[in-house]
Amino acid sequence: GQQLNQSPQSMFIQEGEDVSMNCTSSSIFNTWLWYKQDPGEGPVLLIALYKAGELTSNGRLTAQFGITRKDSFLNISASIPSDVGIYFCAGQETGNTPLVFGKGTRLSVIA
Amino acid sequence: GAGVSQSPSNKVTEKGKDVELRCDPISGHTALYWYRQSLGQGLEFLIYFQGNSAPDKSGLPSDRFSAERTGGSVSTLTIQRTQQEDSAVYLCASSIVSGNTIYFGEGSWLTVV
């Protein structure tokens, strides 16, 4: 099935640093989503992107839908301890295809 | 309900037994998804239902796995003759229509011993 390449797999950063992670696909997507998962919880939606080139912010988080429609990135500015968790990208080719997920980026923040 | 509800939240079963996992989507959501997440791994697509259309079963790993959705609402994922490698968190999600943002339940943690 469709695979998304998400990188990096894990990150260890100092509190206050900025973070960047990205996803690429081999095919064109109409939708890109970014989720965060805390231990023992289901993934929670952070940002949804529906248009190529779209740049959307949610507080300290910013995500962009790549112009080629084959990639997306998520930036977190001025990281804080509660940013710790696993971040997943997800994409959908069309409205009739299932949402596919990257393997996640595990973020650790050192105070 | 306010969110996607899954039950049981935890299930320990003996190898070879059948298990049923239930998902109650957000009211009014026509699309329903099942994903599997093994420890420390990403989300693996299993099956997806959209309205009255035939479900997309392309992600089911074997014929021991099946799912149904009755009345366009509640869904049950059934795993027959469970194996240890079936141990994972099974996540259900729903969206208003396919192509819209999907919202996840908290998952059912299955352990096969």
PDB file of C-alpha atoms in Angstrom:
ATOM      1  CA  GLY A   1       0.000   0.000   0.000  1.00  0.00           C
ATOM      2  CA  GLN A   2       0.833   3.661  -0.080  1.00  0.00           C
ATOM      3  CA  GLN A   3       3.745   4.643   2.145  1.00  0.00           C
ATOM      4  CA  LEU A   4       4.702   7.960   3.598  1.00  0.00           C
ATOM      5  CA  ASN A   5       8.309   8.676   4.479  1.00  0.00           C
ATOM      6  CA  GLN A   6       8.472  10.666   7.668  1.00  0.00           C
ATOM      7  CA  SER A   7      11.683  12.049   9.129  1.00  0.00           C
ATOM      8  CA  PRO A   8      13.360  12.226  11.450  1.00  0.00           C
ATOM      9  CA  GLN A   9      12.341   9.100  13.352  1.00  0.00           C
ATOM     10  CA  SER A  10      13.250  10.691  16.658  1.00  0.00           C
ATOM     11  CA  MET A  11      14.574  13.967  18.009  1.00  0.00           C
ATOM     12  CA  PHE A  12      16.083  15.066  21.302  1.00  0.00           C
ATOM     13  CA  ILE A  13      16.052  18.828  21.721  1.00  0.00           C
ATOM     14  CA  GLN A  14      16.559  21.436  24.400  1.00  0.00           C
ATOM     15  CA  GLU A  15      13.570  23.326  25.710  1.00  0.00           C
ATOM     16  CA  GLY A  16      13.173  26.539  23.746  1.00  0.00           C
ATOM     17  CA  GLU A  17      14.581  25.161  20.505  1.00  0.00           C
ATOM     18  CA  ASP A  18      12.649  25.032  17.271  1.00  0.00           C
ATOM     19  CA  VAL A  19      11.756  21.682  15.686  1.00  0.00           C
ATOM     20  CA  SER A  20      11.131  20.682  12.106  1.00  0.00           C
ATOM     21  CA  MET A  21       9.869  17.389  10.705  1.00  0.00           C
ATOM     22  CA  ASN A  22       8.622  16.404   7.279  1.00  0.00           C
ATOM     23  CA  CYS A  23       6.858  13.811   5.211  1.00  0.00           C
ATOM     24  CA  THR A  24       7.147  12.854   1.574  1.00  0.00           C
ATOM     25  CA  SER A  25       5.059  10.603  -0.607  1.00  0.00           C
ATOM     26  CA  SER A  26       5.511   8.975  -3.973  1.00  0.00           C
ATOM     27  CA  SER A  27       2.105  10.105  -5.145  1.00  0.00           C
ATOM     28  CA  ILE A  28       0.074  13.296  -5.085  1.00  0.00           C
ATOM     29  CA  PHE A  29      -2.131  13.924  -2.070  1.00  0.00           C
ATOM     30  CA  ASN A  30      -5.186  16.150  -1.776  1.00  0.00           C
ATOM     31  CA  THR A  31      -5.034  16.311   1.998  1.00  0.00           C
ATOM     32  CA  TRP A  32      -2.205  16.446   4.529  1.00  0.00           C
ATOM     33  CA  LEU A  33      -2.816  16.179   8.243  1.00  0.00           C
ATOM     34  CA  TRP A  34      -0.546  16.313  11.274  1.00  0.00           C
ATOM     35  CA  TYR A  35      -1.393  14.469  14.486  1.00  0.00           C
ATOM     36  CA  LYS A  36       0.197  14.193  17.912  1.00  0.00           C
ATOM     37  CA  GLN A  37      -0.072  11.099  20.077  1.00  0.00           C
ATOM     38  CA  ASP A  38       0.566  11.042  23.807  1.00  0.00           C
ATOM     39  CA  PRO A  39       1.236   7.720  25.594  1.00  0.00           C
ATOM     40  CA  GLY A  40      -1.921   5.672  26.016  1.00  0.00           C
ATOM     41  CA  GLU A  41      -3.996   8.046  23.929  1.00  0.00           C
ATOM     42  CA  GLY A  42      -5.305   8.112  20.398  1.00  0.00           C
ATOM     43  CA  PRO A  43      -3.759  10.576  17.925  1.00  0.00           C
ATOM     44  CA  VAL A  44      -5.086  14.112  18.186  1.00  0.00           C
ATOM     45  CA  LEU A  45      -5.327  16.379  15.168  1.00  0.00           C
ATOM     46  CA  LEU A  46      -2.964  19.368  15.182  1.00  0.00           C
ATOM     47  CA  ILE A  47      -3.265  20.888  11.718  1.00  0.00           C
ATOM     48  CA  ALA A  48      -5.176  20.036   8.532  1.00  0.00           C
ATOM     49  CA  LEU A  49      -4.060  21.180   5.069  1.00  0.00           C
ATOM     50  CA  TYR A  50      -6.268  20.969   1.993  1.00  0.00           C
ATOM     51  CA  LYS A  51      -4.570  23.110  -0.642  1.00  0.00           C
ATOM     52  CA  ALA A  52      -1.157  22.991  -2.295  1.00  0.00           C
ATOM     53  CA  GLY A  53       1.078  25.729  -0.945  1.00  0.00           C
ATOM     54  CA  GLU A  54      -1.151  26.284   2.074  1.00  0.00           C
ATOM     55  CA  LEU A  55       0.699  27.424   5.199  1.00  0.00           C
ATOM     56  CA  THR A  56      -1.285  27.100   8.405  1.00  0.00           C
ATOM     57  CA  SER A  57      -0.425  27.901  11.996  1.00  0.00           C
ATOM     58  CA  ASN A  58      -1.861  26.665  15.267  1.00  0.00           C
ATOM     59  CA  GLY A  59      -0.155  28.489  18.111  1.00  0.00           C
ATOM     60  CA  ARG A  60       3.527  27.564  18.030  1.00  0.00           C
ATOM     61  CA  LEU A  61       2.907  24.991  15.301  1.00  0.00           C
ATOM     62  CA  THR A  62       3.152  25.743  11.603  1.00  0.00           C
ATOM     63  CA  ALA A  63       2.583  23.283   8.776  1.00  0.00           C
ATOM     64  CA  GLN A  64       2.744  23.585   5.028  1.00  0.00           C
ATOM     65  CA  PHE A  65       1.252  21.621   2.158  1.00  0.00           C
ATOM     66  CA  GLY A  66       4.032  21.313  -0.411  1.00  0.00           C
ATOM     67  CA  ILE A  67       3.586  22.854  -3.857  1.00  0.00           C
ATOM     68  CA  THR A  68       4.228  19.499  -5.528  1.00  0.00           C
ATOM     69  CA  ARG A  69       1.505  17.981  -3.292  1.00  0.00           C
ATOM     70  CA  LYS A  70       3.937  15.217  -2.439  1.00  0.00           C
ATOM     71  CA  ASP A  71       5.290  16.607   0.804  1.00  0.00           C
ATOM     72  CA  SER A  72       4.481  18.487   3.968  1.00  0.00           C
ATOM     73  CA  PHE A  73       6.406  19.807   6.932  1.00  0.00           C
ATOM     74  CA  LEU A  74       5.582  20.658  10.518  1.00  0.00           C
ATOM     75  CA  ASN A  75       7.520  23.203  12.558  1.00  0.00           C
ATOM     76  CA  ILE A  76       7.269  23.711  16.305  1.00  0.00           C
ATOM     77  CA  SER A  77       8.754  26.916  17.625  1.00  0.00           C
ATOM     78  CA  ALA A  78      10.141  27.490  21.125  1.00  0.00           C
ATOM     79  CA  SER A  79       9.539  23.910  22.287  1.00  0.00           C
ATOM     80  CA  ILE A  80       8.272  23.209  25.786  1.00  0.00           C
ATOM     81  CA  PRO A  81       8.210  19.971  27.814  1.00  0.00           C
ATOM     82  CA  SER A  82       4.567  19.221  26.972  1.00  0.00           C
ATOM     83  CA  ASP A  83       5.495  19.015  23.280  1.00  0.00           C
ATOM     84  CA  VAL A  84       6.908  15.570  24.044  1.00  0.00           C
ATOM     85  CA  GLY A  85       5.125  12.835  22.118  1.00  0.00           C
ATOM     86  CA  ILE A  86       4.923  11.163  18.741  1.00  0.00           C
ATOM     87  CA  TYR A  87       3.996  13.292  15.755  1.00  0.00           C
ATOM     88  CA  PHE A  88       2.416  11.641  12.738  1.00  0.00           C
ATOM     89  CA  CYS A  89       1.849  12.974   9.275  1.00  0.00           C
ATOM     90  CA  ALA A  90      -1.060  11.590   7.308  1.00  0.00           C
ATOM     91  CA  GLY A  91      -2.170  12.032   3.747  1.00  0.00           C
ATOM     92  CA  GLN A  92      -5.049  11.156   1.498  1.00  0.00           C
ATOM     93  CA  GLU A  93      -4.912  10.859  -2.287  1.00  0.00           C
ATOM     94  CA  THR A  94      -8.610  11.333  -2.972  1.00  0.00           C
ATOM     95  CA  GLY A  95     -11.825  11.420  -1.014  1.00  0.00           C
ATOM     96  CA  ASN A  96     -12.330   7.730  -1.721  1.00  0.00           C
ATOM     97  CA  THR A  97      -8.974   6.440  -0.522  1.00  0.00           C
ATOM     98  CA  PRO A  98      -8.026   5.774   3.087  1.00  0.00           C
ATOM     99  CA  LEU A  99      -5.841   8.105   5.082  1.00  0.00           C
ATOM    100  CA  VAL A 100      -2.293   6.750   5.267  1.00  0.00           C
ATOM    101  CA  PHE A 101       0.169   7.577   8.009  1.00  0.00           C
ATOM    102  CA  GLY A 102       3.888   8.089   8.339  1.00  0.00           C
ATOM    103  CA  LYS A 103       5.755   6.052  10.957  1.00  0.00           C
ATOM    104  CA  GLY A 104       5.979   9.002  13.309  1.00  0.00           C
ATOM    105  CA  THR A 105       8.592  11.304  14.779  1.00  0.00           C
ATOM    106  CA  ARG A 106       9.235  10.761  18.478  1.00  0.00           C
ATOM    107  CA  LEU A 107      10.047  14.085  20.102  1.00  0.00           C
ATOM    108  CA  SER A 108      11.831  14.384  23.427  1.00  0.00           C
ATOM    109  CA  VAL A 109      12.354  17.780  25.041  1.00  0.00           C
ATOM    110  CA  ILE A 110      15.102  18.226  27.594  1.00  0.00           C
ATOM    111  CA  ALA A 111      14.379  20.908  30.153  1.00  0.00           C
TER     112      ALA A 111
ATOM    113  CA  GLY B   1     -21.413  11.014  21.841  1.00  0.00           C
ATOM    114  CA  ALA B   2     -18.905  13.832  21.869  1.00  0.00           C
ATOM    115  CA  GLY B   3     -16.036  11.752  20.550  1.00  0.00           C
ATOM    116  CA  VAL B   4     -15.190   8.364  19.082  1.00  0.00           C
ATOM    117  CA  SER B   5     -15.779   5.728  21.724  1.00  0.00           C
ATOM    118  CA  GLN B   6     -14.019   2.365  21.740  1.00  0.00           C
ATOM    119  CA  SER B   7     -14.418  -0.682  23.906  1.00  0.00           C
ATOM    120  CA  PRO B   8     -12.895  -2.491  25.593  1.00  0.00           C
ATOM    121  CA  SER B   9     -10.005  -0.154  26.365  1.00  0.00           C
ATOM    122  CA  ASN B  10      -7.885  -3.157  27.321  1.00  0.00           C
ATOM    123  CA  LYS B  11      -8.266  -6.821  26.457  1.00  0.00           C
ATOM    124  CA  VAL B  12      -6.032  -9.745  27.363  1.00  0.00           C
ATOM    125  CA  THR B  13      -6.886 -12.954  25.568  1.00  0.00           C
ATOM    126  CA  GLU B  14      -5.416 -16.391  25.117  1.00  0.00           C
ATOM    127  CA  LYS B  15      -3.874 -17.355  21.816  1.00  0.00           C
ATOM    128  CA  GLY B  16      -6.457 -19.024  19.611  1.00  0.00           C
ATOM    129  CA  LYS B  17      -9.469 -17.236  21.064  1.00  0.00           C
ATOM    130  CA  ASP B  18     -11.655 -14.828  19.085  1.00  0.00           C
ATOM    131  CA  VAL B  19     -11.994 -11.184  20.109  1.00  0.00           C
ATOM    132  CA  GLU B  20     -14.402  -8.422  19.187  1.00  0.00           C
ATOM    133  CA  LEU B  21     -13.549  -4.748  19.409  1.00  0.00           C
ATOM    134  CA  ARG B  22     -16.242  -2.135  19.213  1.00  0.00           C
ATOM    135  CA  CYS B  23     -16.232   1.395  17.857  1.00  0.00           C
ATOM    136  CA  ASP B  24     -18.956   3.994  18.272  1.00  0.00           C
ATOM    137  CA  PRO B  25     -18.158   6.882  15.908  1.00  0.00           C
ATOM    138  CA  ILE B  26     -19.034  10.525  16.364  1.00  0.00           C
ATOM    139  CA  SER B  27     -22.729  11.011  15.691  1.00  0.00           C
ATOM    140  CA  GLY B  28     -23.377  11.939  12.069  1.00  0.00           C
ATOM    141  CA  HIS B  29     -20.002  10.794  10.795  1.00  0.00           C
ATOM    142  CA  THR B  30     -20.402   8.649   7.698  1.00  0.00           C
ATOM    143  CA  ALA B  31     -16.794   7.498   7.306  1.00  0.00           C
ATOM    144  CA  LEU B  32     -15.252   5.047   9.790  1.00  0.00           C
ATOM    145  CA  TYR B  33     -11.696   3.703   9.847  1.00  0.00           C
ATOM    146  CA  TRP B  34      -9.833   0.999  11.726  1.00  0.00           C
ATOM    147  CA  TYR B  35      -6.068   1.240  12.204  1.00  0.00           C
ATOM    148  CA  ARG B  36      -3.600  -0.937  14.080  1.00  0.00           C
ATOM    149  CA  GLN B  37      -0.599   0.396  15.960  1.00  0.00           C
ATOM    150  CA  SER B  38       2.034  -1.986  17.213  1.00  0.00           C
ATOM    151  CA  LEU B  39       4.297  -0.904  20.056  1.00  0.00           C
ATOM    152  CA  GLY B  40       6.430   2.029  18.973  1.00  0.00           C
ATOM    153  CA  GLN B  41       5.206   1.827  15.390  1.00  0.00           C
ATOM    154  CA  GLY B  42       3.107   3.955  13.079  1.00  0.00           C
ATOM    155  CA  LEU B  43      -0.527   3.467  12.214  1.00  0.00           C
ATOM    156  CA  GLU B  44      -1.337   0.600   9.871  1.00  0.00           C
ATOM    157  CA  PHE B  45      -4.553   0.980   7.892  1.00  0.00           C
ATOM    158  CA  LEU B  46      -6.924  -1.981   8.209  1.00  0.00           C
ATOM    159  CA  ILE B  47     -10.352  -1.175   6.816  1.00  0.00           C
ATOM    160  CA  TYR B  48     -12.569   1.768   6.016  1.00  0.00           C
ATOM    161  CA  PHE B  49     -16.322   2.234   5.645  1.00  0.00           C
ATOM    162  CA  GLN B  50     -17.923   5.114   3.772  1.00  0.00           C
ATOM    163  CA  GLY B  51     -21.698   5.361   3.970  1.00  0.00           C
ATOM    164  CA  ASN B  52     -23.396   2.500   2.168  1.00  0.00           C
ATOM    165  CA  SER B  53     -20.482   1.783  -0.145  1.00  0.00           C
ATOM    166  CA  ALA B  54     -18.610  -1.512   0.005  1.00  0.00           C
ATOM    167  CA  PRO B  55     -15.855  -1.224   2.601  1.00  0.00           C
ATOM    168  CA  ASP B  56     -12.215  -0.908   1.583  1.00  0.00           C
ATOM    169  CA  LYS B  57     -10.699  -4.011   3.160  1.00  0.00           C
ATOM    170  CA  SER B  58      -7.327  -3.723   1.465  1.00  0.00           C
ATOM    171  CA  GLY B  59      -5.432  -3.315   4.746  1.00  0.00           C
ATOM    172  CA  LEU B  60      -6.703  -6.387   6.564  1.00  0.00           C
ATOM    173  CA  PRO B  61      -3.622  -8.539   7.235  1.00  0.00           C
ATOM    174  CA  SER B  62      -5.309 -11.936   6.970  1.00  0.00           C
ATOM    175  CA  ASP B  63      -8.694 -13.628   6.676  1.00  0.00           C
ATOM    176  CA  ARG B  64      -8.770 -13.928  10.461  1.00  0.00           C
ATOM    177  CA  PHE B  65      -9.642 -10.228  10.514  1.00  0.00           C
ATOM    178  CA  SER B  66     -13.083  -8.943   9.614  1.00  0.00           C
ATOM    179  CA  ALA B  67     -15.176  -5.911  10.382  1.00  0.00           C
ATOM    180  CA  GLU B  68     -18.742  -4.857   9.972  1.00  0.00           C
ATOM    181  CA  ARG B  69     -20.672  -1.696  10.447  1.00  0.00           C
ATOM    182  CA  THR B  70     -24.302  -2.013  11.326  1.00  0.00           C
ATOM    183  CA  GLY B  71     -26.810   0.677  10.472  1.00  0.00           C
ATOM    184  CA  GLY B  72     -24.069   2.990   9.282  1.00  0.00           C
ATOM    185  CA  SER B  73     -22.977   3.683  12.856  1.00  0.00           C
ATOM    186  CA  VAL B  74     -21.334   1.250  15.286  1.00  0.00           C
ATOM    187  CA  SER B  75     -18.565  -0.966  13.950  1.00  0.00           C
ATOM    188  CA  THR B  76     -17.124  -4.209  15.251  1.00  0.00           C
ATOM    189  CA  LEU B  77     -13.659  -5.493  14.379  1.00  0.00           C
ATOM    190  CA  THR B  78     -13.357  -9.245  14.873  1.00  0.00           C
ATOM    191  CA  ILE B  79     -10.117 -11.165  15.096  1.00  0.00           C
ATOM    192  CA  GLN B  80     -10.494 -14.920  14.964  1.00  0.00           C
ATOM    193  CA  ARG B  81      -7.997 -17.420  16.347  1.00  0.00           C
ATOM    194  CA  THR B  82      -5.819 -14.659  17.746  1.00  0.00           C
ATOM    195  CA  GLN B  83      -2.041 -14.902  17.485  1.00  0.00           C
ATOM    196  CA  GLN B  84       0.606 -13.190  19.577  1.00  0.00           C
ATOM    197  CA  GLU B  85       1.538 -10.938  16.686  1.00  0.00           C
ATOM    198  CA  ASP B  86      -2.008  -9.528  16.809  1.00  0.00           C
ATOM    199  CA  SER B  87      -1.071  -7.760  20.052  1.00  0.00           C
ATOM    200  CA  ALA B  88      -1.383  -4.042  19.336  1.00  0.00           C
ATOM    201  CA  VAL B  89      -3.532  -1.007  19.890  1.00  0.00           C
ATOM    202  CA  TYR B  90      -6.525  -1.000  17.568  1.00  0.00           C
ATOM    203  CA  LEU B  91      -7.628   2.540  16.805  1.00  0.00           C
ATOM    204  CA  CYS B  92     -10.936   3.561  15.337  1.00  0.00           C
ATOM    205  CA  ALA B  93     -11.532   6.934  13.703  1.00  0.00           C
ATOM    206  CA  SER B  94     -14.427   8.683  12.009  1.00  0.00           C
ATOM    207  CA  SER B  95     -15.039  11.682   9.812  1.00  0.00           C
ATOM    208  CA  ILE B  96     -18.097  13.532   8.566  1.00  0.00           C
ATOM    209  CA  VAL B  97     -17.427  12.379   5.046  1.00  0.00           C
ATOM    210  CA  SER B  98     -14.448  10.729   3.449  1.00  0.00           C
ATOM    211  CA  GLY B  99     -11.759  13.267   2.692  1.00  0.00           C
ATOM    212  CA  ASN B 100     -12.456  15.323   5.782  1.00  0.00           C
ATOM    213  CA  THR B 101     -10.456  15.385   8.957  1.00  0.00           C
ATOM    214  CA  ILE B 102     -10.679  12.163  10.913  1.00  0.00           C
ATOM    215  CA  TYR B 103     -10.928  11.965  14.674  1.00  0.00           C
ATOM    216  CA  PHE B 104      -9.583   9.061  16.690  1.00  0.00           C
ATOM    217  CA  GLY B 105     -10.825   7.146  19.662  1.00  0.00           C
ATOM    218  CA  GLU B 106      -8.450   6.243  22.462  1.00  0.00           C
ATOM    219  CA  GLY B 107      -7.945   2.744  21.139  1.00  0.00           C
ATOM    220  CA  SER B 108      -8.378  -0.813  22.339  1.00  0.00           C
ATOM    221  CA  TRP B 109      -5.154  -2.322  23.646  1.00  0.00           C
ATOM    222  CA  LEU B 110      -5.110  -6.022  22.770  1.00  0.00           C
ATOM    223  CA  THR B 111      -2.650  -8.405  24.342  1.00  0.00           C
ATOM    224  CA  VAL B 112      -2.567 -12.024  23.191  1.00  0.00           C
ATOM    225  CA  VAL B 113      -0.826 -14.352  25.611  1.00  0.00           C
TER     226      VAL B 113
END
